Short mmCIF file of C-alpha atoms and ligand atoms in Angstrom, two decimals:
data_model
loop_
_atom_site.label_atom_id
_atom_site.label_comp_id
_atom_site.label_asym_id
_atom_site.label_seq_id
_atom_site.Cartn_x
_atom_site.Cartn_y
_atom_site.Cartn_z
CA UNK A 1 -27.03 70.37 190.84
CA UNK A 2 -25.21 70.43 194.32
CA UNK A 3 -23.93 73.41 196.15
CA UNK A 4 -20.20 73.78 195.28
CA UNK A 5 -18.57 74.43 198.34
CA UNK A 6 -16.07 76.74 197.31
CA UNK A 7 -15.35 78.95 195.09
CA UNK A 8 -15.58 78.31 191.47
CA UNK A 9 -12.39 79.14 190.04
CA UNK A 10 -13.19 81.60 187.12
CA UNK A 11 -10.63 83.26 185.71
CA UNK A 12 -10.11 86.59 183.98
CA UNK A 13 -9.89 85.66 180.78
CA UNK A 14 -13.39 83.83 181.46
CA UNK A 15 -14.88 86.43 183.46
CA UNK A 16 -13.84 88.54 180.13
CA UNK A 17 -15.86 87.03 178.02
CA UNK A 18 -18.85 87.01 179.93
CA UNK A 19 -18.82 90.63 180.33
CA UNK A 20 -18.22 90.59 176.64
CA UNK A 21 -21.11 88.60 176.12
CA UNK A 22 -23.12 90.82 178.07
CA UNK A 23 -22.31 93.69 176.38
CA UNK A 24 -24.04 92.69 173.61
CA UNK A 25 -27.57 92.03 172.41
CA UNK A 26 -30.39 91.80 175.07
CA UNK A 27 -30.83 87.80 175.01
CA UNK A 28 -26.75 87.66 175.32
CA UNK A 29 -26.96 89.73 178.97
CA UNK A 30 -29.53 88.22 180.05
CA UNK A 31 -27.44 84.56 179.88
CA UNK A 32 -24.47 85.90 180.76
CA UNK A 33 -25.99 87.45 183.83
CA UNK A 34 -27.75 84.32 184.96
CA UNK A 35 -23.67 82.92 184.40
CA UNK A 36 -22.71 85.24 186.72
CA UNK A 37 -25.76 84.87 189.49
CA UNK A 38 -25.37 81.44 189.29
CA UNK A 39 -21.59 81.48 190.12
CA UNK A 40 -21.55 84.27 192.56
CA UNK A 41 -24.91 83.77 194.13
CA UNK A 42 -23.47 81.56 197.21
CA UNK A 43 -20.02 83.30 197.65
CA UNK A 44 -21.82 87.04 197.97
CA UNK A 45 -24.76 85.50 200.63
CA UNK A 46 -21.84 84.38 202.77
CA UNK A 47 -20.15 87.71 202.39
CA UNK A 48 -23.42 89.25 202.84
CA UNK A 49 -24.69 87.13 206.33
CA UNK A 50 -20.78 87.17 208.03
CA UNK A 51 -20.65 91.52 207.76
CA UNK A 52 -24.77 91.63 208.29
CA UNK A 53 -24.98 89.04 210.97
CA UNK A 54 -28.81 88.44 209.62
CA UNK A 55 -29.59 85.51 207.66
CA UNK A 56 -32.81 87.06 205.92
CA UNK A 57 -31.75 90.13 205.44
CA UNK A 58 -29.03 89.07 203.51
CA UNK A 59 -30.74 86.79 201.15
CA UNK A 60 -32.53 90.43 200.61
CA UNK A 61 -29.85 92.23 200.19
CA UNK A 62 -28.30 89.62 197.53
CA UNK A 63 -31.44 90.41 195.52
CA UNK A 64 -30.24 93.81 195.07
CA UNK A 65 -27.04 93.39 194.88
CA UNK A 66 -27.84 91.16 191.74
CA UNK A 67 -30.87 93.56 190.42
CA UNK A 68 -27.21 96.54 190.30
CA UNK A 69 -25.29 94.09 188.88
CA UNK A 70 -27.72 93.56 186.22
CA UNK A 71 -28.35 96.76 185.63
CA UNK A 72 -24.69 98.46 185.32
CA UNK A 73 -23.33 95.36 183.31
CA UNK A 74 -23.25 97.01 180.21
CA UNK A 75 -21.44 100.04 181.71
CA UNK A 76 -19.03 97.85 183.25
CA UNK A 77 -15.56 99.49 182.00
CA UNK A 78 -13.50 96.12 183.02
CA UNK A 79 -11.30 98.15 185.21
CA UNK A 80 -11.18 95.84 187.67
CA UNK A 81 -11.93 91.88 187.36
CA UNK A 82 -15.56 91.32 187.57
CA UNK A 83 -15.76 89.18 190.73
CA UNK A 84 -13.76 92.20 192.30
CA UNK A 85 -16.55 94.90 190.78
CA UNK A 86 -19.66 92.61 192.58
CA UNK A 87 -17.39 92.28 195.90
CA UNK A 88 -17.39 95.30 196.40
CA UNK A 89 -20.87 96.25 195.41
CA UNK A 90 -22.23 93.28 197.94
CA UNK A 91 -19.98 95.12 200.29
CA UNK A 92 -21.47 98.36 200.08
CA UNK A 93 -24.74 97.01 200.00
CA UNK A 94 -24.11 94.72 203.34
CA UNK A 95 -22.73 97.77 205.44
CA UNK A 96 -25.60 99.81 204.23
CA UNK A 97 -28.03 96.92 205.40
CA UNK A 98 -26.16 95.86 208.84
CA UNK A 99 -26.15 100.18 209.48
CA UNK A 100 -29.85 100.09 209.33
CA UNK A 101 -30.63 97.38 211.22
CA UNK A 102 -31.46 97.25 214.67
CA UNK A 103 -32.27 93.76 215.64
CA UNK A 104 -30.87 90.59 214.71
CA UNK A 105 -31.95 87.09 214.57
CA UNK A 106 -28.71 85.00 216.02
CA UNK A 107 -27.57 83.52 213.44
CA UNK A 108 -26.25 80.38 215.36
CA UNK A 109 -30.05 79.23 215.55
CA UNK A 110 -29.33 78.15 211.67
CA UNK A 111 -27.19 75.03 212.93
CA UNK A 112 -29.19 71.96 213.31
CA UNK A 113 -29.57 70.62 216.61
CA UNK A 114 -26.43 68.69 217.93
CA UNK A 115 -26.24 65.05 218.47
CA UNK A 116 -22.57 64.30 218.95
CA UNK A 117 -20.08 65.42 221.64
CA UNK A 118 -18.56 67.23 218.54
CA UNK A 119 -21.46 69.00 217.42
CA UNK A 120 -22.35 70.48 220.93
CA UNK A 121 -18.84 72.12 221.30
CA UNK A 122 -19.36 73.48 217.48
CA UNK A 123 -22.40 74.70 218.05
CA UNK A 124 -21.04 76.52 221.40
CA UNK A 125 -17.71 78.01 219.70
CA UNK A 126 -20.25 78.96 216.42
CA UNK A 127 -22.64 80.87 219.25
CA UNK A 128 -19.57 82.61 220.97
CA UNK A 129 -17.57 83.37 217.67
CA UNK A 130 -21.35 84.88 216.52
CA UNK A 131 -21.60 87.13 219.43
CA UNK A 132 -18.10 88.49 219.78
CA UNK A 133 -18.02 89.37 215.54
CA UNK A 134 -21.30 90.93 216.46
CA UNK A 135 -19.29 93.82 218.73
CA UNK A 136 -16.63 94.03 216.14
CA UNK A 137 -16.00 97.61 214.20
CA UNK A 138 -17.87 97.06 210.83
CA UNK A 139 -13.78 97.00 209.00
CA UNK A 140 -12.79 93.92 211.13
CA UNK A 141 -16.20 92.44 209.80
CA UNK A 142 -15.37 92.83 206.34
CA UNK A 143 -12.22 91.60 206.15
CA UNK A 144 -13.12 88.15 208.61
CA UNK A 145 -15.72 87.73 206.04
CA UNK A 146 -13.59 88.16 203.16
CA UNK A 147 -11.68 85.68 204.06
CA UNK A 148 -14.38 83.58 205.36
CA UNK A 149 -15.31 82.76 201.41
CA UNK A 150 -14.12 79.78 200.85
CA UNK A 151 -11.28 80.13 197.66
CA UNK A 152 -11.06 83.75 197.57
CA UNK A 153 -7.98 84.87 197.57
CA UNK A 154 -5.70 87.13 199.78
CA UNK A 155 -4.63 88.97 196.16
CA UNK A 156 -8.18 89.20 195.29
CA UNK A 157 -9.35 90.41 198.57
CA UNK A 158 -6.99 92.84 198.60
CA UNK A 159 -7.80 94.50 195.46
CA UNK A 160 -11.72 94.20 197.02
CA UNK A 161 -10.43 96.61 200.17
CA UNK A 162 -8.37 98.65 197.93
CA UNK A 163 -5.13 97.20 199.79
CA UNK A 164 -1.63 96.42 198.90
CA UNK A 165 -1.11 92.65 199.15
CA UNK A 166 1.27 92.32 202.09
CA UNK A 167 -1.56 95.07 203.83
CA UNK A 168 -4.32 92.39 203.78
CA UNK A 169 -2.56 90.12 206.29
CA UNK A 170 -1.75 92.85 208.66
CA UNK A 171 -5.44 93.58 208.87
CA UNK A 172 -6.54 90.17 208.61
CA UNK A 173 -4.51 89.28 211.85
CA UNK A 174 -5.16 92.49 213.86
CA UNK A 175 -9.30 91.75 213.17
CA UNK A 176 -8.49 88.14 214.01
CA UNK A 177 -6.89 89.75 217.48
CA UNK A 178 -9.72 91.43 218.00
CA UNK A 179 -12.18 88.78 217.79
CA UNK A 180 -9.87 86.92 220.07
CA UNK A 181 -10.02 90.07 223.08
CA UNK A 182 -14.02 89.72 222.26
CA UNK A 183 -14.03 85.96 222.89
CA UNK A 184 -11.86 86.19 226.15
CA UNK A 185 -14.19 89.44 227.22
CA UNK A 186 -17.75 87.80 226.91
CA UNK B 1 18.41 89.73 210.32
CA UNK B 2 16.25 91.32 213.24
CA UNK B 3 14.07 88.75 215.52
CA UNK B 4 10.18 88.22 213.99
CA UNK B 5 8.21 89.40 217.08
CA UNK B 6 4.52 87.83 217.93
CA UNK B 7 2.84 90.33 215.91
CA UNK B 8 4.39 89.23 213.10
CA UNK B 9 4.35 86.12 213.60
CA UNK B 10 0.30 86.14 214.03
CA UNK B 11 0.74 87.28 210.13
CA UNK B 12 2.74 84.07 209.63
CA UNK B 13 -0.15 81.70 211.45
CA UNK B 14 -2.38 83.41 208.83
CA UNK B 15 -0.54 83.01 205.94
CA UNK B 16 -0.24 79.79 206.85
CA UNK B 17 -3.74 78.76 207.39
CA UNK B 18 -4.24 79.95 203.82
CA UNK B 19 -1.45 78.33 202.23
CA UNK B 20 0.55 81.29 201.11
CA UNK B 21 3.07 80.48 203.59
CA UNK B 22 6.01 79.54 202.35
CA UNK B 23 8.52 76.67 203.95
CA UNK B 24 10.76 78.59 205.40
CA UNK B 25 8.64 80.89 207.18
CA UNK B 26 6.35 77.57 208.14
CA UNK B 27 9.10 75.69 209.53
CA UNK B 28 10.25 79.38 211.51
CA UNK B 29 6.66 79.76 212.99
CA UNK B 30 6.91 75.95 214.03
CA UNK B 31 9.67 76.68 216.20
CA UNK B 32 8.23 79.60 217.55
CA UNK B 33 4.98 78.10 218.46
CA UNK B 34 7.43 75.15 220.52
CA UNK B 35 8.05 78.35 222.66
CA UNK B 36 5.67 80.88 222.81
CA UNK B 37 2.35 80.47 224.24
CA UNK B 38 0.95 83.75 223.08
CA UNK B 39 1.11 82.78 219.83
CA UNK B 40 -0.29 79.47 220.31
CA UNK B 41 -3.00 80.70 222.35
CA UNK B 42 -3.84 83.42 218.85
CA UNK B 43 -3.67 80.50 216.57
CA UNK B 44 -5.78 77.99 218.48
CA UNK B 45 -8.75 80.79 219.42
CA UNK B 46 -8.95 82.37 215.99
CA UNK B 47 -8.98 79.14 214.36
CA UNK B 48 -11.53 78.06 216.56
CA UNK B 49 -13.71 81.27 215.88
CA UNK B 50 -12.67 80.57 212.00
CA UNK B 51 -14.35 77.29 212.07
CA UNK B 52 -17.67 78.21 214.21
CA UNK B 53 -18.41 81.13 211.87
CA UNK B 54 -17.55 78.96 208.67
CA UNK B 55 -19.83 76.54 210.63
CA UNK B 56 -23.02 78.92 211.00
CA UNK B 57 -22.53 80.46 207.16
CA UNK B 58 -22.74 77.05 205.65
CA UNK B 59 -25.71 76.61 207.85
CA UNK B 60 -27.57 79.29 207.29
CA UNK B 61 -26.91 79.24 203.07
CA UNK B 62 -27.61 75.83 202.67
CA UNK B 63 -31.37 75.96 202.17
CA UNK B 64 -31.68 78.92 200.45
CA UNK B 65 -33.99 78.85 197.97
CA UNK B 66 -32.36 80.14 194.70
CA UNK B 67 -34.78 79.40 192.14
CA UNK B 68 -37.29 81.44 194.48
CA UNK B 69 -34.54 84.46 194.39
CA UNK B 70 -33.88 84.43 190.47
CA UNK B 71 -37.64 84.01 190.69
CA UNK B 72 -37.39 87.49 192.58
CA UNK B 73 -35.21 88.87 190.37
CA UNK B 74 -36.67 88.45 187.30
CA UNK B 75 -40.10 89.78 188.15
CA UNK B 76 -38.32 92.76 189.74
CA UNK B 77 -37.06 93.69 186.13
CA UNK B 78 -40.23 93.03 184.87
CA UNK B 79 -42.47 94.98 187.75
CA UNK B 80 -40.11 98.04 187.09
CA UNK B 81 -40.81 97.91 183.59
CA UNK B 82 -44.20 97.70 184.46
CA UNK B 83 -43.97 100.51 186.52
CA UNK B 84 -42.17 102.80 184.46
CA UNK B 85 -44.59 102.00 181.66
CA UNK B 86 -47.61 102.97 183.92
CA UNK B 87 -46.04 106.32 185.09
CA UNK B 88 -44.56 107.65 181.50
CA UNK B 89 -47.43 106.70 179.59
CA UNK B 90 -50.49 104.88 180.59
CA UNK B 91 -50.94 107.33 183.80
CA UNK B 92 -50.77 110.90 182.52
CA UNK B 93 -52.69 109.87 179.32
CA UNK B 94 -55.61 108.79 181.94
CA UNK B 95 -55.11 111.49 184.21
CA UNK B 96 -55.44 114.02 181.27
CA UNK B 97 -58.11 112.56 179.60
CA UNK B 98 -60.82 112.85 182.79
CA UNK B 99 -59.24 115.71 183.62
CA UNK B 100 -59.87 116.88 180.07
CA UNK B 101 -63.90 116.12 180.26
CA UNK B 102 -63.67 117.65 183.77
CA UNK B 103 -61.94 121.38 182.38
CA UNK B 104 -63.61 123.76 180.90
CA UNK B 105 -63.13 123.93 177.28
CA UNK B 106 -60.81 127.42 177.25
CA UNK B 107 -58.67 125.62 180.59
CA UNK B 108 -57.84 122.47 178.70
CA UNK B 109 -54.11 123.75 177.33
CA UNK B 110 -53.60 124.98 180.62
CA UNK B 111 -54.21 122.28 182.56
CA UNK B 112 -52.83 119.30 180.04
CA UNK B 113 -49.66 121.49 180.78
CA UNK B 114 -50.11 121.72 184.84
CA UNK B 115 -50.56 117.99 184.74
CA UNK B 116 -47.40 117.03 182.43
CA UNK B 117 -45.74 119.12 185.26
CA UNK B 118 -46.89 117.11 187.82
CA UNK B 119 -46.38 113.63 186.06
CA UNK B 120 -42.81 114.93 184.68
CA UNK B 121 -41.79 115.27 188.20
CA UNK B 122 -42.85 112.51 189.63
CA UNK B 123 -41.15 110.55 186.97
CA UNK B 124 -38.40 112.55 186.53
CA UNK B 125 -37.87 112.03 190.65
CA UNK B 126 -38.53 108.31 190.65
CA UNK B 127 -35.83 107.88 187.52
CA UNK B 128 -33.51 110.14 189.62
CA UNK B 129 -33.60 108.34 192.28
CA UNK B 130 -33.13 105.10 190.90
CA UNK B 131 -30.20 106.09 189.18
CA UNK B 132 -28.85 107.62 192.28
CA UNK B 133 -29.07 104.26 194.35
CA UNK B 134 -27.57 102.23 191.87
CA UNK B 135 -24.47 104.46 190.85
CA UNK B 136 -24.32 104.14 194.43
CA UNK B 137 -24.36 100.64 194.70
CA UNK B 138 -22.02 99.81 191.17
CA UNK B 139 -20.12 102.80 191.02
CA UNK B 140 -16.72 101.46 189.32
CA UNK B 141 -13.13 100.58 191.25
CA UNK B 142 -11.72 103.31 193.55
CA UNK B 143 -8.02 103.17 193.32
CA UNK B 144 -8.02 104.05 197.32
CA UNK B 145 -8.83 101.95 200.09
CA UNK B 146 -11.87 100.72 199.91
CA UNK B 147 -13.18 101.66 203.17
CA UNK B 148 -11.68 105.31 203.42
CA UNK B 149 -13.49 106.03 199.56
CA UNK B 150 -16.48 104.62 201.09
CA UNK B 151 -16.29 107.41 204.21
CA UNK B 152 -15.74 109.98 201.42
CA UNK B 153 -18.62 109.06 199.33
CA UNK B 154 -20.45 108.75 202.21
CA UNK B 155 -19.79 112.46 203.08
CA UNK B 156 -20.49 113.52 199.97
CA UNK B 157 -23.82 112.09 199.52
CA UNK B 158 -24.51 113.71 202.67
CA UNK B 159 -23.80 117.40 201.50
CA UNK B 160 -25.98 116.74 198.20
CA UNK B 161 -28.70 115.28 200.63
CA UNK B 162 -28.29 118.22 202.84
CA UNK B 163 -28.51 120.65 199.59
CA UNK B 164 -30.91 118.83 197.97
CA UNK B 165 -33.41 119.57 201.62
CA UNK B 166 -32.97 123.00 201.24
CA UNK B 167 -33.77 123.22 197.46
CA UNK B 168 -36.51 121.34 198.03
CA UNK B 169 -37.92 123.47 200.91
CA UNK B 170 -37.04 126.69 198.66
CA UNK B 171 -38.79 124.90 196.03
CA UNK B 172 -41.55 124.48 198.42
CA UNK B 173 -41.84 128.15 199.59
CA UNK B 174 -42.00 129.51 195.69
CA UNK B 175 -44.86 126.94 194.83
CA UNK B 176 -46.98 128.24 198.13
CA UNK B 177 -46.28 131.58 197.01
CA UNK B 178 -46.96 131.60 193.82
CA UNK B 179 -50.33 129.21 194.60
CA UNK B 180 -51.83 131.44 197.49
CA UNK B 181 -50.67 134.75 196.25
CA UNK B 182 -50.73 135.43 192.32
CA UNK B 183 -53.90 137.36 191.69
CA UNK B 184 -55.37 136.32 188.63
CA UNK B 185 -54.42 132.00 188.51
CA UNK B 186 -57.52 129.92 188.29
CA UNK B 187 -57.96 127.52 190.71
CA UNK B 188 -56.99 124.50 188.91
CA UNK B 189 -54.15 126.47 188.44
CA UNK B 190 -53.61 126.97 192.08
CA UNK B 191 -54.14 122.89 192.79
CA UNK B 192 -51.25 122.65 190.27
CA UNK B 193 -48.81 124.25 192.11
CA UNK B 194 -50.10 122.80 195.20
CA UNK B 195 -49.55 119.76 194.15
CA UNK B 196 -45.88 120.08 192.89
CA UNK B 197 -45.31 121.72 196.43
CA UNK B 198 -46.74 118.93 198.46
CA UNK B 199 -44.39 116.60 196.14
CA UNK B 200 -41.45 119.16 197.15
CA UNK B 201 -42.46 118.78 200.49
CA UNK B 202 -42.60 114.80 200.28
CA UNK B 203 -39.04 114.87 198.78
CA UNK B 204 -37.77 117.32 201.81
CA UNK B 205 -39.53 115.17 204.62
CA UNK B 206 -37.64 111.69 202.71
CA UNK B 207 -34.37 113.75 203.19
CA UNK B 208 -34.92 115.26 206.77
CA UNK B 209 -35.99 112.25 208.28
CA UNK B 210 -35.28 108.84 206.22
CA UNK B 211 -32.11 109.89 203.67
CA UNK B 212 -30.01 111.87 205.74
CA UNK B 213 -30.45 110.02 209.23
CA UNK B 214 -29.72 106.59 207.39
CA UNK B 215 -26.66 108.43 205.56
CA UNK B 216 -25.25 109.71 208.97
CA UNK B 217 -25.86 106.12 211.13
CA UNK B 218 -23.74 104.66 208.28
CA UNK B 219 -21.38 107.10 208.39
CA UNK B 220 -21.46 106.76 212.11
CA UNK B 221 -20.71 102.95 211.99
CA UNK B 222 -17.61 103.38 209.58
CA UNK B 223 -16.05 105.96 211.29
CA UNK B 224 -16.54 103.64 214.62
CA UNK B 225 -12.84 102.34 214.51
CA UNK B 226 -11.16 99.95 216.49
CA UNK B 227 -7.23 98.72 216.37
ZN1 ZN C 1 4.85 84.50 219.82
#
């Protein structure tokens, strides 16, 4: 099976009947949940490595994000949409990890070595975008890396932050500012 | 109609790199960017940045191993299993039955019950906390912003931390009493409660100087705000 590269689009009334499923009996959870890990595995690491900045650590950290998710599934009330509910858990999770760490591998030494003229001025605006992220406040983090996953969208991330609609743009652009000031400053 | 100002055009560029721009305001922002360098300058620097940290997360998820993760995963459900198994059953039932050829035959009631004390609280402690850390985790939706019910929960862990050290060293001081100074307690009886104080004392010590600091820096870094 290939990666997909964005987002599979799951809707509710799908995501509904995989938290039905897993509701159930025993064997039922455990097939919906590997559903679910299989489908949100790649969109929470990204979330996880853009608001830890650590590559490792947030392969780690998706481990226990899943191990919750697994766990509370049956007392999942459906009060929000389900992708929504592990957002924000991967979230919490993340900030806890990225608050206790204290040194990080850059993660630009995960692209593979340049060859073309393209690649080299990548890799250099990947390095630079890295380091000024690095110095941003941890709520300009989350919502760059929000948006970072590929076919999320700006409704859904909104109701991940908590956010009227129209509010998620405002913050989007004033974190994107930021990041700008960082990348002029260093 | 008043005049869009840079700010809100920046919102525009955005919406528009997402597609949930709509024509009018697409074809607006086009004739703005004709004119303003500011706002060309945002769009070509953040969507620079955009593309060198999409860039580095593709590269560094690509070779993840998965199957080694749900690998991971599964024996983690399985070693706590294991584990809980061990401590609720397997463990005391050892524990009490060399420490029921090591008692002397009118101490055995007596010290099958110190021991279920000890074993009770370590398990009752271990289930405590695992329930703790993931209500923590998968606690359902806040109808608030995300990041301001986040501070409060934050704060609030913090006072239950911060009452939880000072039962726990109250806890502590009873046991020591009641191990070094009641008159007629055997000795096994004595171990007993020095045993449940040293646990105490291994909860307040987790609190003091892992829980609590780890619960502040976090605190620390949400509160660190920048506009
Ligand atoms: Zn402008």
């Amino acid at each position: 099976m290939t990666t997909p590269r964005s987002l599979p689009t799951l809707d509710e009334a799908r995501e509904a009947a995989l938290v039905e499923r897993a509701r159930t009996a025993e064997a039922a959870r455990d097939e919906a949940f590997a559903e679910i890990f299989r489908l949100y595995r790649l969109p929470v690491l990204k979330l996880c490595v853009h608001v830890i900045g650590d590559a490792s650590e947030a392969e780690d950290v998706v481990q226990q994000v899943f191990l919750s998710v697994h766990r509370a599934l049956p007392l999942f009330r459906g009060d929000s949409r389900l992708s929504t509910w592990i957002y924000r858990i991967a979230l919490r999770a993340a900030i806890a990890a990225r608050s206790k760490r204290r040194t990080f591998e850059p993660l630009a030494e995960h692209l593979r070595a340049p060859s073309t003229e393209d690649e080299i001025q990548l890799r250099d605006e990947a390095r630079r975008a890295a380091a000024a992220m690095d110095r941003l406040s941890i709520e300009h983090r989350a919502v760059l890396s929000l948006f970072a996953i590929d076919g999320l969208s700006h409704r859904e991330i909104a109701n991940v932050l908590g956010v009227p609609e129209g509010t998620v743009w405002s913050r989007l652009s004033a974190a994107r500012r930021r990041l700008n000031d960082e990348l002029r400053g260093g | 109609m008043p005049m869009a100002t840079c700010e809100s055009f920046e919102i525009t560029i955005e919406r528009e790199r997402y597609q949930a721009a709509s024509a009018e305001e697409r074809a607006e922002l086009a004739t703005h960017l004709t004119t303003c360098d500011r706002c060309r300058v945002y769009s070509e620097t953040s969507e620079r940045a955009r593309r060198g940290l999409a860039a580095i997360a593709n590269a560094a998820t690509s070779d993840v191993d998965w199957t080694k993760i749900e690998a991971r995963l599964r024996g983690a459900g399985r070693a706590r299993l294991r584990r809980t198994l061990i401590l609720s059953g397997i463990g005391p039932v050892a524990v009490a039955l060399s420490m029921w050829g090591l008692s002397r035959p009118g101490a055995r009631v007596d010290d099958a019950l110190g021991l279920t004390a000890i074993v009770g609280t370590v398990i009752g402690l271990r289930i405590g906390a695992d329930i703790v850390r993931n209500r923590k985790l998968a606690r359902p939706a806040e109808r608030h912003e995300f990041f301001q019910a986040h501070r409060e929960e934050l704060a609030r862990q913090i006072r239950r931390s911060t009452i939880l050290r000072w039962v726990a060293l109250a806890v502590i001081a009873v046991l020591l009493v009641l191990a070094l100074a009641m008159p007629d307690l055997t000795v096994r009886g004595r171990i007993v409660y020095l045993v449940l104080a040293a646990i105490a004392s291994a909860v307040w010590v987790e609190r003091l100087f892992v829980g609590l600091p780890a619960l502040r820096r976090e605190l620390e870094m949400l509160n660190r705000v920048q506009r």
